Coordinates of C-alpha atoms in Angstrom, one line a residue:
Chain A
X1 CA 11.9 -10.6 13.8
X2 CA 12.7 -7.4 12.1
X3 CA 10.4 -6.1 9.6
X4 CA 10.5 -4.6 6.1
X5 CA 13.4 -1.9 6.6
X6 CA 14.1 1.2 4.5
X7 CA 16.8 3.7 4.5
X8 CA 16.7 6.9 4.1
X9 CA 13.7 7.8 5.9
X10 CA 13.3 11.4 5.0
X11 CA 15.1 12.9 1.6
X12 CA 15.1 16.8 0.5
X13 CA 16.5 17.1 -2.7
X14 CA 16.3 19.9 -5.3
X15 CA 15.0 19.1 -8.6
X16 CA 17.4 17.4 -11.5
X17 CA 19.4 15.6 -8.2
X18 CA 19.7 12.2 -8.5
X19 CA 18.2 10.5 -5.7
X20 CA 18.4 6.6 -4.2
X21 CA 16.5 4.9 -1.9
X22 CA 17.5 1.6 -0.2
X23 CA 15.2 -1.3 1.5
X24 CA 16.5 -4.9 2.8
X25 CA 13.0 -6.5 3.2
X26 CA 12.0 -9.8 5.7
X27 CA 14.8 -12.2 5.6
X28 CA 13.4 -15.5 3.7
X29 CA 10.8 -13.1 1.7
X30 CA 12.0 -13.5 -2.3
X31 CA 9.0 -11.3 -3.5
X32 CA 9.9 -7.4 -3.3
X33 CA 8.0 -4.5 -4.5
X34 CA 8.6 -0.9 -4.8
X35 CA 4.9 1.4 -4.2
X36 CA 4.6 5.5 -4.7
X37 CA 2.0 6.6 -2.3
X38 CA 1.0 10.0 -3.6
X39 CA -0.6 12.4 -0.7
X40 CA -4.3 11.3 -0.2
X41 CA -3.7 8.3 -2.7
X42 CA -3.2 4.6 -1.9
X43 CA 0.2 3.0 -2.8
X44 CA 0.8 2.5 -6.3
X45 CA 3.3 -0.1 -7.8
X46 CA 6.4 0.7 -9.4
X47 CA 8.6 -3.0 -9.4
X48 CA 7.6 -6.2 -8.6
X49 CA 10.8 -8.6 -8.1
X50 CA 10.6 -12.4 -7.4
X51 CA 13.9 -13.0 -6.1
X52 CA 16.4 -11.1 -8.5
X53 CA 14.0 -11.1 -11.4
X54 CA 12.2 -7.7 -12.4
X55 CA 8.7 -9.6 -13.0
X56 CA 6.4 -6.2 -13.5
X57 CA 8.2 -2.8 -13.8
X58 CA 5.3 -1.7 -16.4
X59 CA 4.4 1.6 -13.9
X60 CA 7.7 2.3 -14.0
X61 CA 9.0 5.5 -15.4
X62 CA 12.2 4.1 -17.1
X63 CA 13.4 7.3 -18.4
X64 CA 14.0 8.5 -15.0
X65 CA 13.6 5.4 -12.6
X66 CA 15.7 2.5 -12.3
X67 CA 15.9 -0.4 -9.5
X68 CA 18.1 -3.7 -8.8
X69 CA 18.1 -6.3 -6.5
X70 CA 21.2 -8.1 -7.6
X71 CA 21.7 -10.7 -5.0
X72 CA 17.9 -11.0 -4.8
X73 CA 17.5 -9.6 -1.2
X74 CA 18.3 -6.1 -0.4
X75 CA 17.2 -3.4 -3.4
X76 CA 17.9 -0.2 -4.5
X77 CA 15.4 2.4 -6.2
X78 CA 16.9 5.1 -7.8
X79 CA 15.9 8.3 -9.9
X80 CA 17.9 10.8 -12.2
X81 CA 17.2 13.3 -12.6
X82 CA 14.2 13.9 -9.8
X83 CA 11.9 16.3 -10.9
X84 CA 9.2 18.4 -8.8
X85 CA 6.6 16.0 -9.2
X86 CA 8.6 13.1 -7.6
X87 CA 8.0 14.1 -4.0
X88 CA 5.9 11.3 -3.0
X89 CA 6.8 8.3 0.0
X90 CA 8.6 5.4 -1.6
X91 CA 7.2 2.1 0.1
X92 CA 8.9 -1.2 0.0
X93 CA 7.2 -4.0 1.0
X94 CA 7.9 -8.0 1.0
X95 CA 5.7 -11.4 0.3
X96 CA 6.8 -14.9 0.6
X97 CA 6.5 -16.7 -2.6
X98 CA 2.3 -17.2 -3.2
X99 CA 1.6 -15.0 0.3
X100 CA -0.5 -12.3 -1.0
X101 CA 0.1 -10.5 3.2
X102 CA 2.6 -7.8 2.2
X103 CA 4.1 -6.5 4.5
X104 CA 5.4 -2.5 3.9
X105 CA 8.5 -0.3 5.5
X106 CA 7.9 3.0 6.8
X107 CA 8.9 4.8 3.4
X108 CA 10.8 7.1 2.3
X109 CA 9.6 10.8 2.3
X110 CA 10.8 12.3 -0.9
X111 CA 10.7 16.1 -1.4
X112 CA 11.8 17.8 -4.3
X113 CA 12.4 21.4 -4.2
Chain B
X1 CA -12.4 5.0 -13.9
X2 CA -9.8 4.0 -11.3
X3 CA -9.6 -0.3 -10.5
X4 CA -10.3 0.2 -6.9
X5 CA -13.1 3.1 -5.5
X6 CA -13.9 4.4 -2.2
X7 CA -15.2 7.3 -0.7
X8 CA -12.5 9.3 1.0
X9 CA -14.4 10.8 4.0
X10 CA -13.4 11.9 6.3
X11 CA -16.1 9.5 9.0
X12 CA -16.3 11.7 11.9
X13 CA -17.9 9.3 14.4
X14 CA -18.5 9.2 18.1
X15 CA -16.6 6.9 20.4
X16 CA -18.9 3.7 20.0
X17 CA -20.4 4.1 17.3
X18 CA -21.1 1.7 14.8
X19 CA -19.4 2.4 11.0
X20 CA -19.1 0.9 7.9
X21 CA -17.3 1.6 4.8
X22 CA -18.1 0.4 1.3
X23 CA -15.3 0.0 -1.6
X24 CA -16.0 -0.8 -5.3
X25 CA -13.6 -2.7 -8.1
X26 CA -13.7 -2.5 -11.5
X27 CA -11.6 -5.7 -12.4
X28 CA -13.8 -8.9 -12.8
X29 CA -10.5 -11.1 -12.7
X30 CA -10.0 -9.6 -8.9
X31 CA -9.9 -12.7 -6.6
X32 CA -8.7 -11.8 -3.8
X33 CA -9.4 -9.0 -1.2
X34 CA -8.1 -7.4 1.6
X35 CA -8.4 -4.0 4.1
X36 CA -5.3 -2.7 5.0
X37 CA -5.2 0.3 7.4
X38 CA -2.7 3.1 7.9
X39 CA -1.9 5.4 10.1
X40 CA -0.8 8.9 9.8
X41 CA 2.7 9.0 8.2
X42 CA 3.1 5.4 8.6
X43 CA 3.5 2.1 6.2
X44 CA -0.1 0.1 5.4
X45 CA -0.4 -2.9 7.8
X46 CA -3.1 -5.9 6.7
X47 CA -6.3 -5.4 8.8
X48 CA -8.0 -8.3 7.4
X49 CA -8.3 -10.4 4.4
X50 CA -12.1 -10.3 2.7
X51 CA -13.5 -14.1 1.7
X52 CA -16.7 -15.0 0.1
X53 CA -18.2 -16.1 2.9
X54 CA -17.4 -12.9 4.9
X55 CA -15.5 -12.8 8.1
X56 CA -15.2 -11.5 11.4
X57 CA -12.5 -10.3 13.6
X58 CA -13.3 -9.3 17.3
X59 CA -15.3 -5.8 16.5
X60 CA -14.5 -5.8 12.2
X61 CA -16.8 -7.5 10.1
X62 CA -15.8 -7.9 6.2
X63 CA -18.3 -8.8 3.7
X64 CA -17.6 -9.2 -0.2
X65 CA -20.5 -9.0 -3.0
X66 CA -18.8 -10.2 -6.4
X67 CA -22.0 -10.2 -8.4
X68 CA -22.0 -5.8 -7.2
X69 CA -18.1 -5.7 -7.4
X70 CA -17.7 -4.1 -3.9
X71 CA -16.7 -4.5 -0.2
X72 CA -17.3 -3.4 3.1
X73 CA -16.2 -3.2 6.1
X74 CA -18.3 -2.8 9.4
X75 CA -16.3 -1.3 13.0
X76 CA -18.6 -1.6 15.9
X77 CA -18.1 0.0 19.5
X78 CA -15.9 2.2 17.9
X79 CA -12.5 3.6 19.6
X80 CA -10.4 6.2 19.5
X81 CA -7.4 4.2 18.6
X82 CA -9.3 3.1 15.2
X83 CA -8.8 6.1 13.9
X84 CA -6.9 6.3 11.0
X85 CA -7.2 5.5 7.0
X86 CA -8.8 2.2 5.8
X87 CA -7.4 1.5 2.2
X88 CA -9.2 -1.2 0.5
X89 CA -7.7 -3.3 -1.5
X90 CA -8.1 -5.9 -4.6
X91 CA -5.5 -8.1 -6.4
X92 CA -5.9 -10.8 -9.4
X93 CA -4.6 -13.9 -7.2
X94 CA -0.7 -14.7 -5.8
X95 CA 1.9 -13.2 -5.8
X96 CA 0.4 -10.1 -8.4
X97 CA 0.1 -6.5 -7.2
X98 CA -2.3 -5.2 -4.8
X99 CA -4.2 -2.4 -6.1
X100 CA -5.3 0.3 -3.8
X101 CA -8.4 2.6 -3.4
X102 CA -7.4 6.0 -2.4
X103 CA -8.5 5.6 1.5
X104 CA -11.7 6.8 3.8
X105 CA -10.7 8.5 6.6
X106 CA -11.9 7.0 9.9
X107 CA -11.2 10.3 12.8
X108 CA -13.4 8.7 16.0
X109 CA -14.1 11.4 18.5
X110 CA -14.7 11.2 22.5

């Protein structure tokens, strides 16, 4: 089975680009979340969907940030205008319904220049 | 004071050896628990969930204290493929958030 899958998986970008990052998580999962994972930091939410419902998008920088799942499976996280401080890896990961095991992509390595 | 607390490292053990790391949270309302590790310039995969009672998988041991707010987790016989960072982890209950310490770094050596 495949598992949580993100696209792209590197991303140089100079600084007031607008950026987007794609994931299509584990087919039957409805939860999806968006991390930041900072260097030498754990992961740290950003957006918590249950199915196409944003259900926690309070770390969210909504000046800047902004993320849909329309259909309620794939998502899209974007930013505009990135800023220097944005590089970071962007994880998506995936929960069944009342699973707490989420399961993560490989990222999205984000570098602002 | 962030939610979840450990202590970064790096361990620098010997293939072998015996070596436990401790995590602290801050949030009473935590319920449930988990270690996750991840390797370098990978994704976090689920190591093992942490119960009350404590649990055991082949050479991990997990042990949770709620009245202390912390938890461990013990790696004996030690090998070189366990290196890599152990993020520990704490959530309220369902479907909520994990929250994430900031990682000790495990580096086993021959």
């Amino acid at each position: 089975e495949a598992g949580v899958v993100q696209s792209p998986r590197y991303k140089i970008i100079e600084k007031k680009q607008p950026v987007a990052f794609w994931c299509n998580p584990i087919s039957g999962h409805n939860t999806l979340y968006w991390y930041l994972q900072n260097l030498g930091q754990g992961p740290e939410l950003l957006i918590r969907y249950e199915n196409e419902e944003a259900v926690d998008d309070s770390q969210l920088p909504k000046d800047r940030f902004s993320a849909e799942r329309l259909k309620g499976v794939d998502s899209t996280l974007k930013i505009q205008p990135a800023e220097l401080g944005d590089s970071a890896v962007y994880l998506c990961a995936s929960s069944v319904g009342g699973n707490n095991e989420q399961f993560f992509g490989p990222g999205t390595r984000l570098t602002v220049l | 004071r962030k939610e979840v607390e450990q202590d970064p490292g790096p361990f620098n053990v010997p293939e072998g050896a015996t070596v436990a790391f401790n995590c602290t949270y801050s949030n009473s309302a935590s319920q449930s628990f988990f270690w996750y590790r991840q390797d370098c310039r990978k994704e976090p995969k689920l190591l093992m969930s942490v119960y009350s009672s404590g649990n055991e998988d082949g050479r991990f041991t997990a042990q949770l204290n709620r009245a202390s707010q912390y938890i461990s987790l013990l790696i004996r016989d030690s090998k070189l493929s366990d290196s890599a960072t152990y993020l520990c982890v704490a959530t309220k209950s369902g479907n909520t958030p994990l929250v994430f310490g900031k990682g000790t770094r495990l580096s086993v050596i021959a």
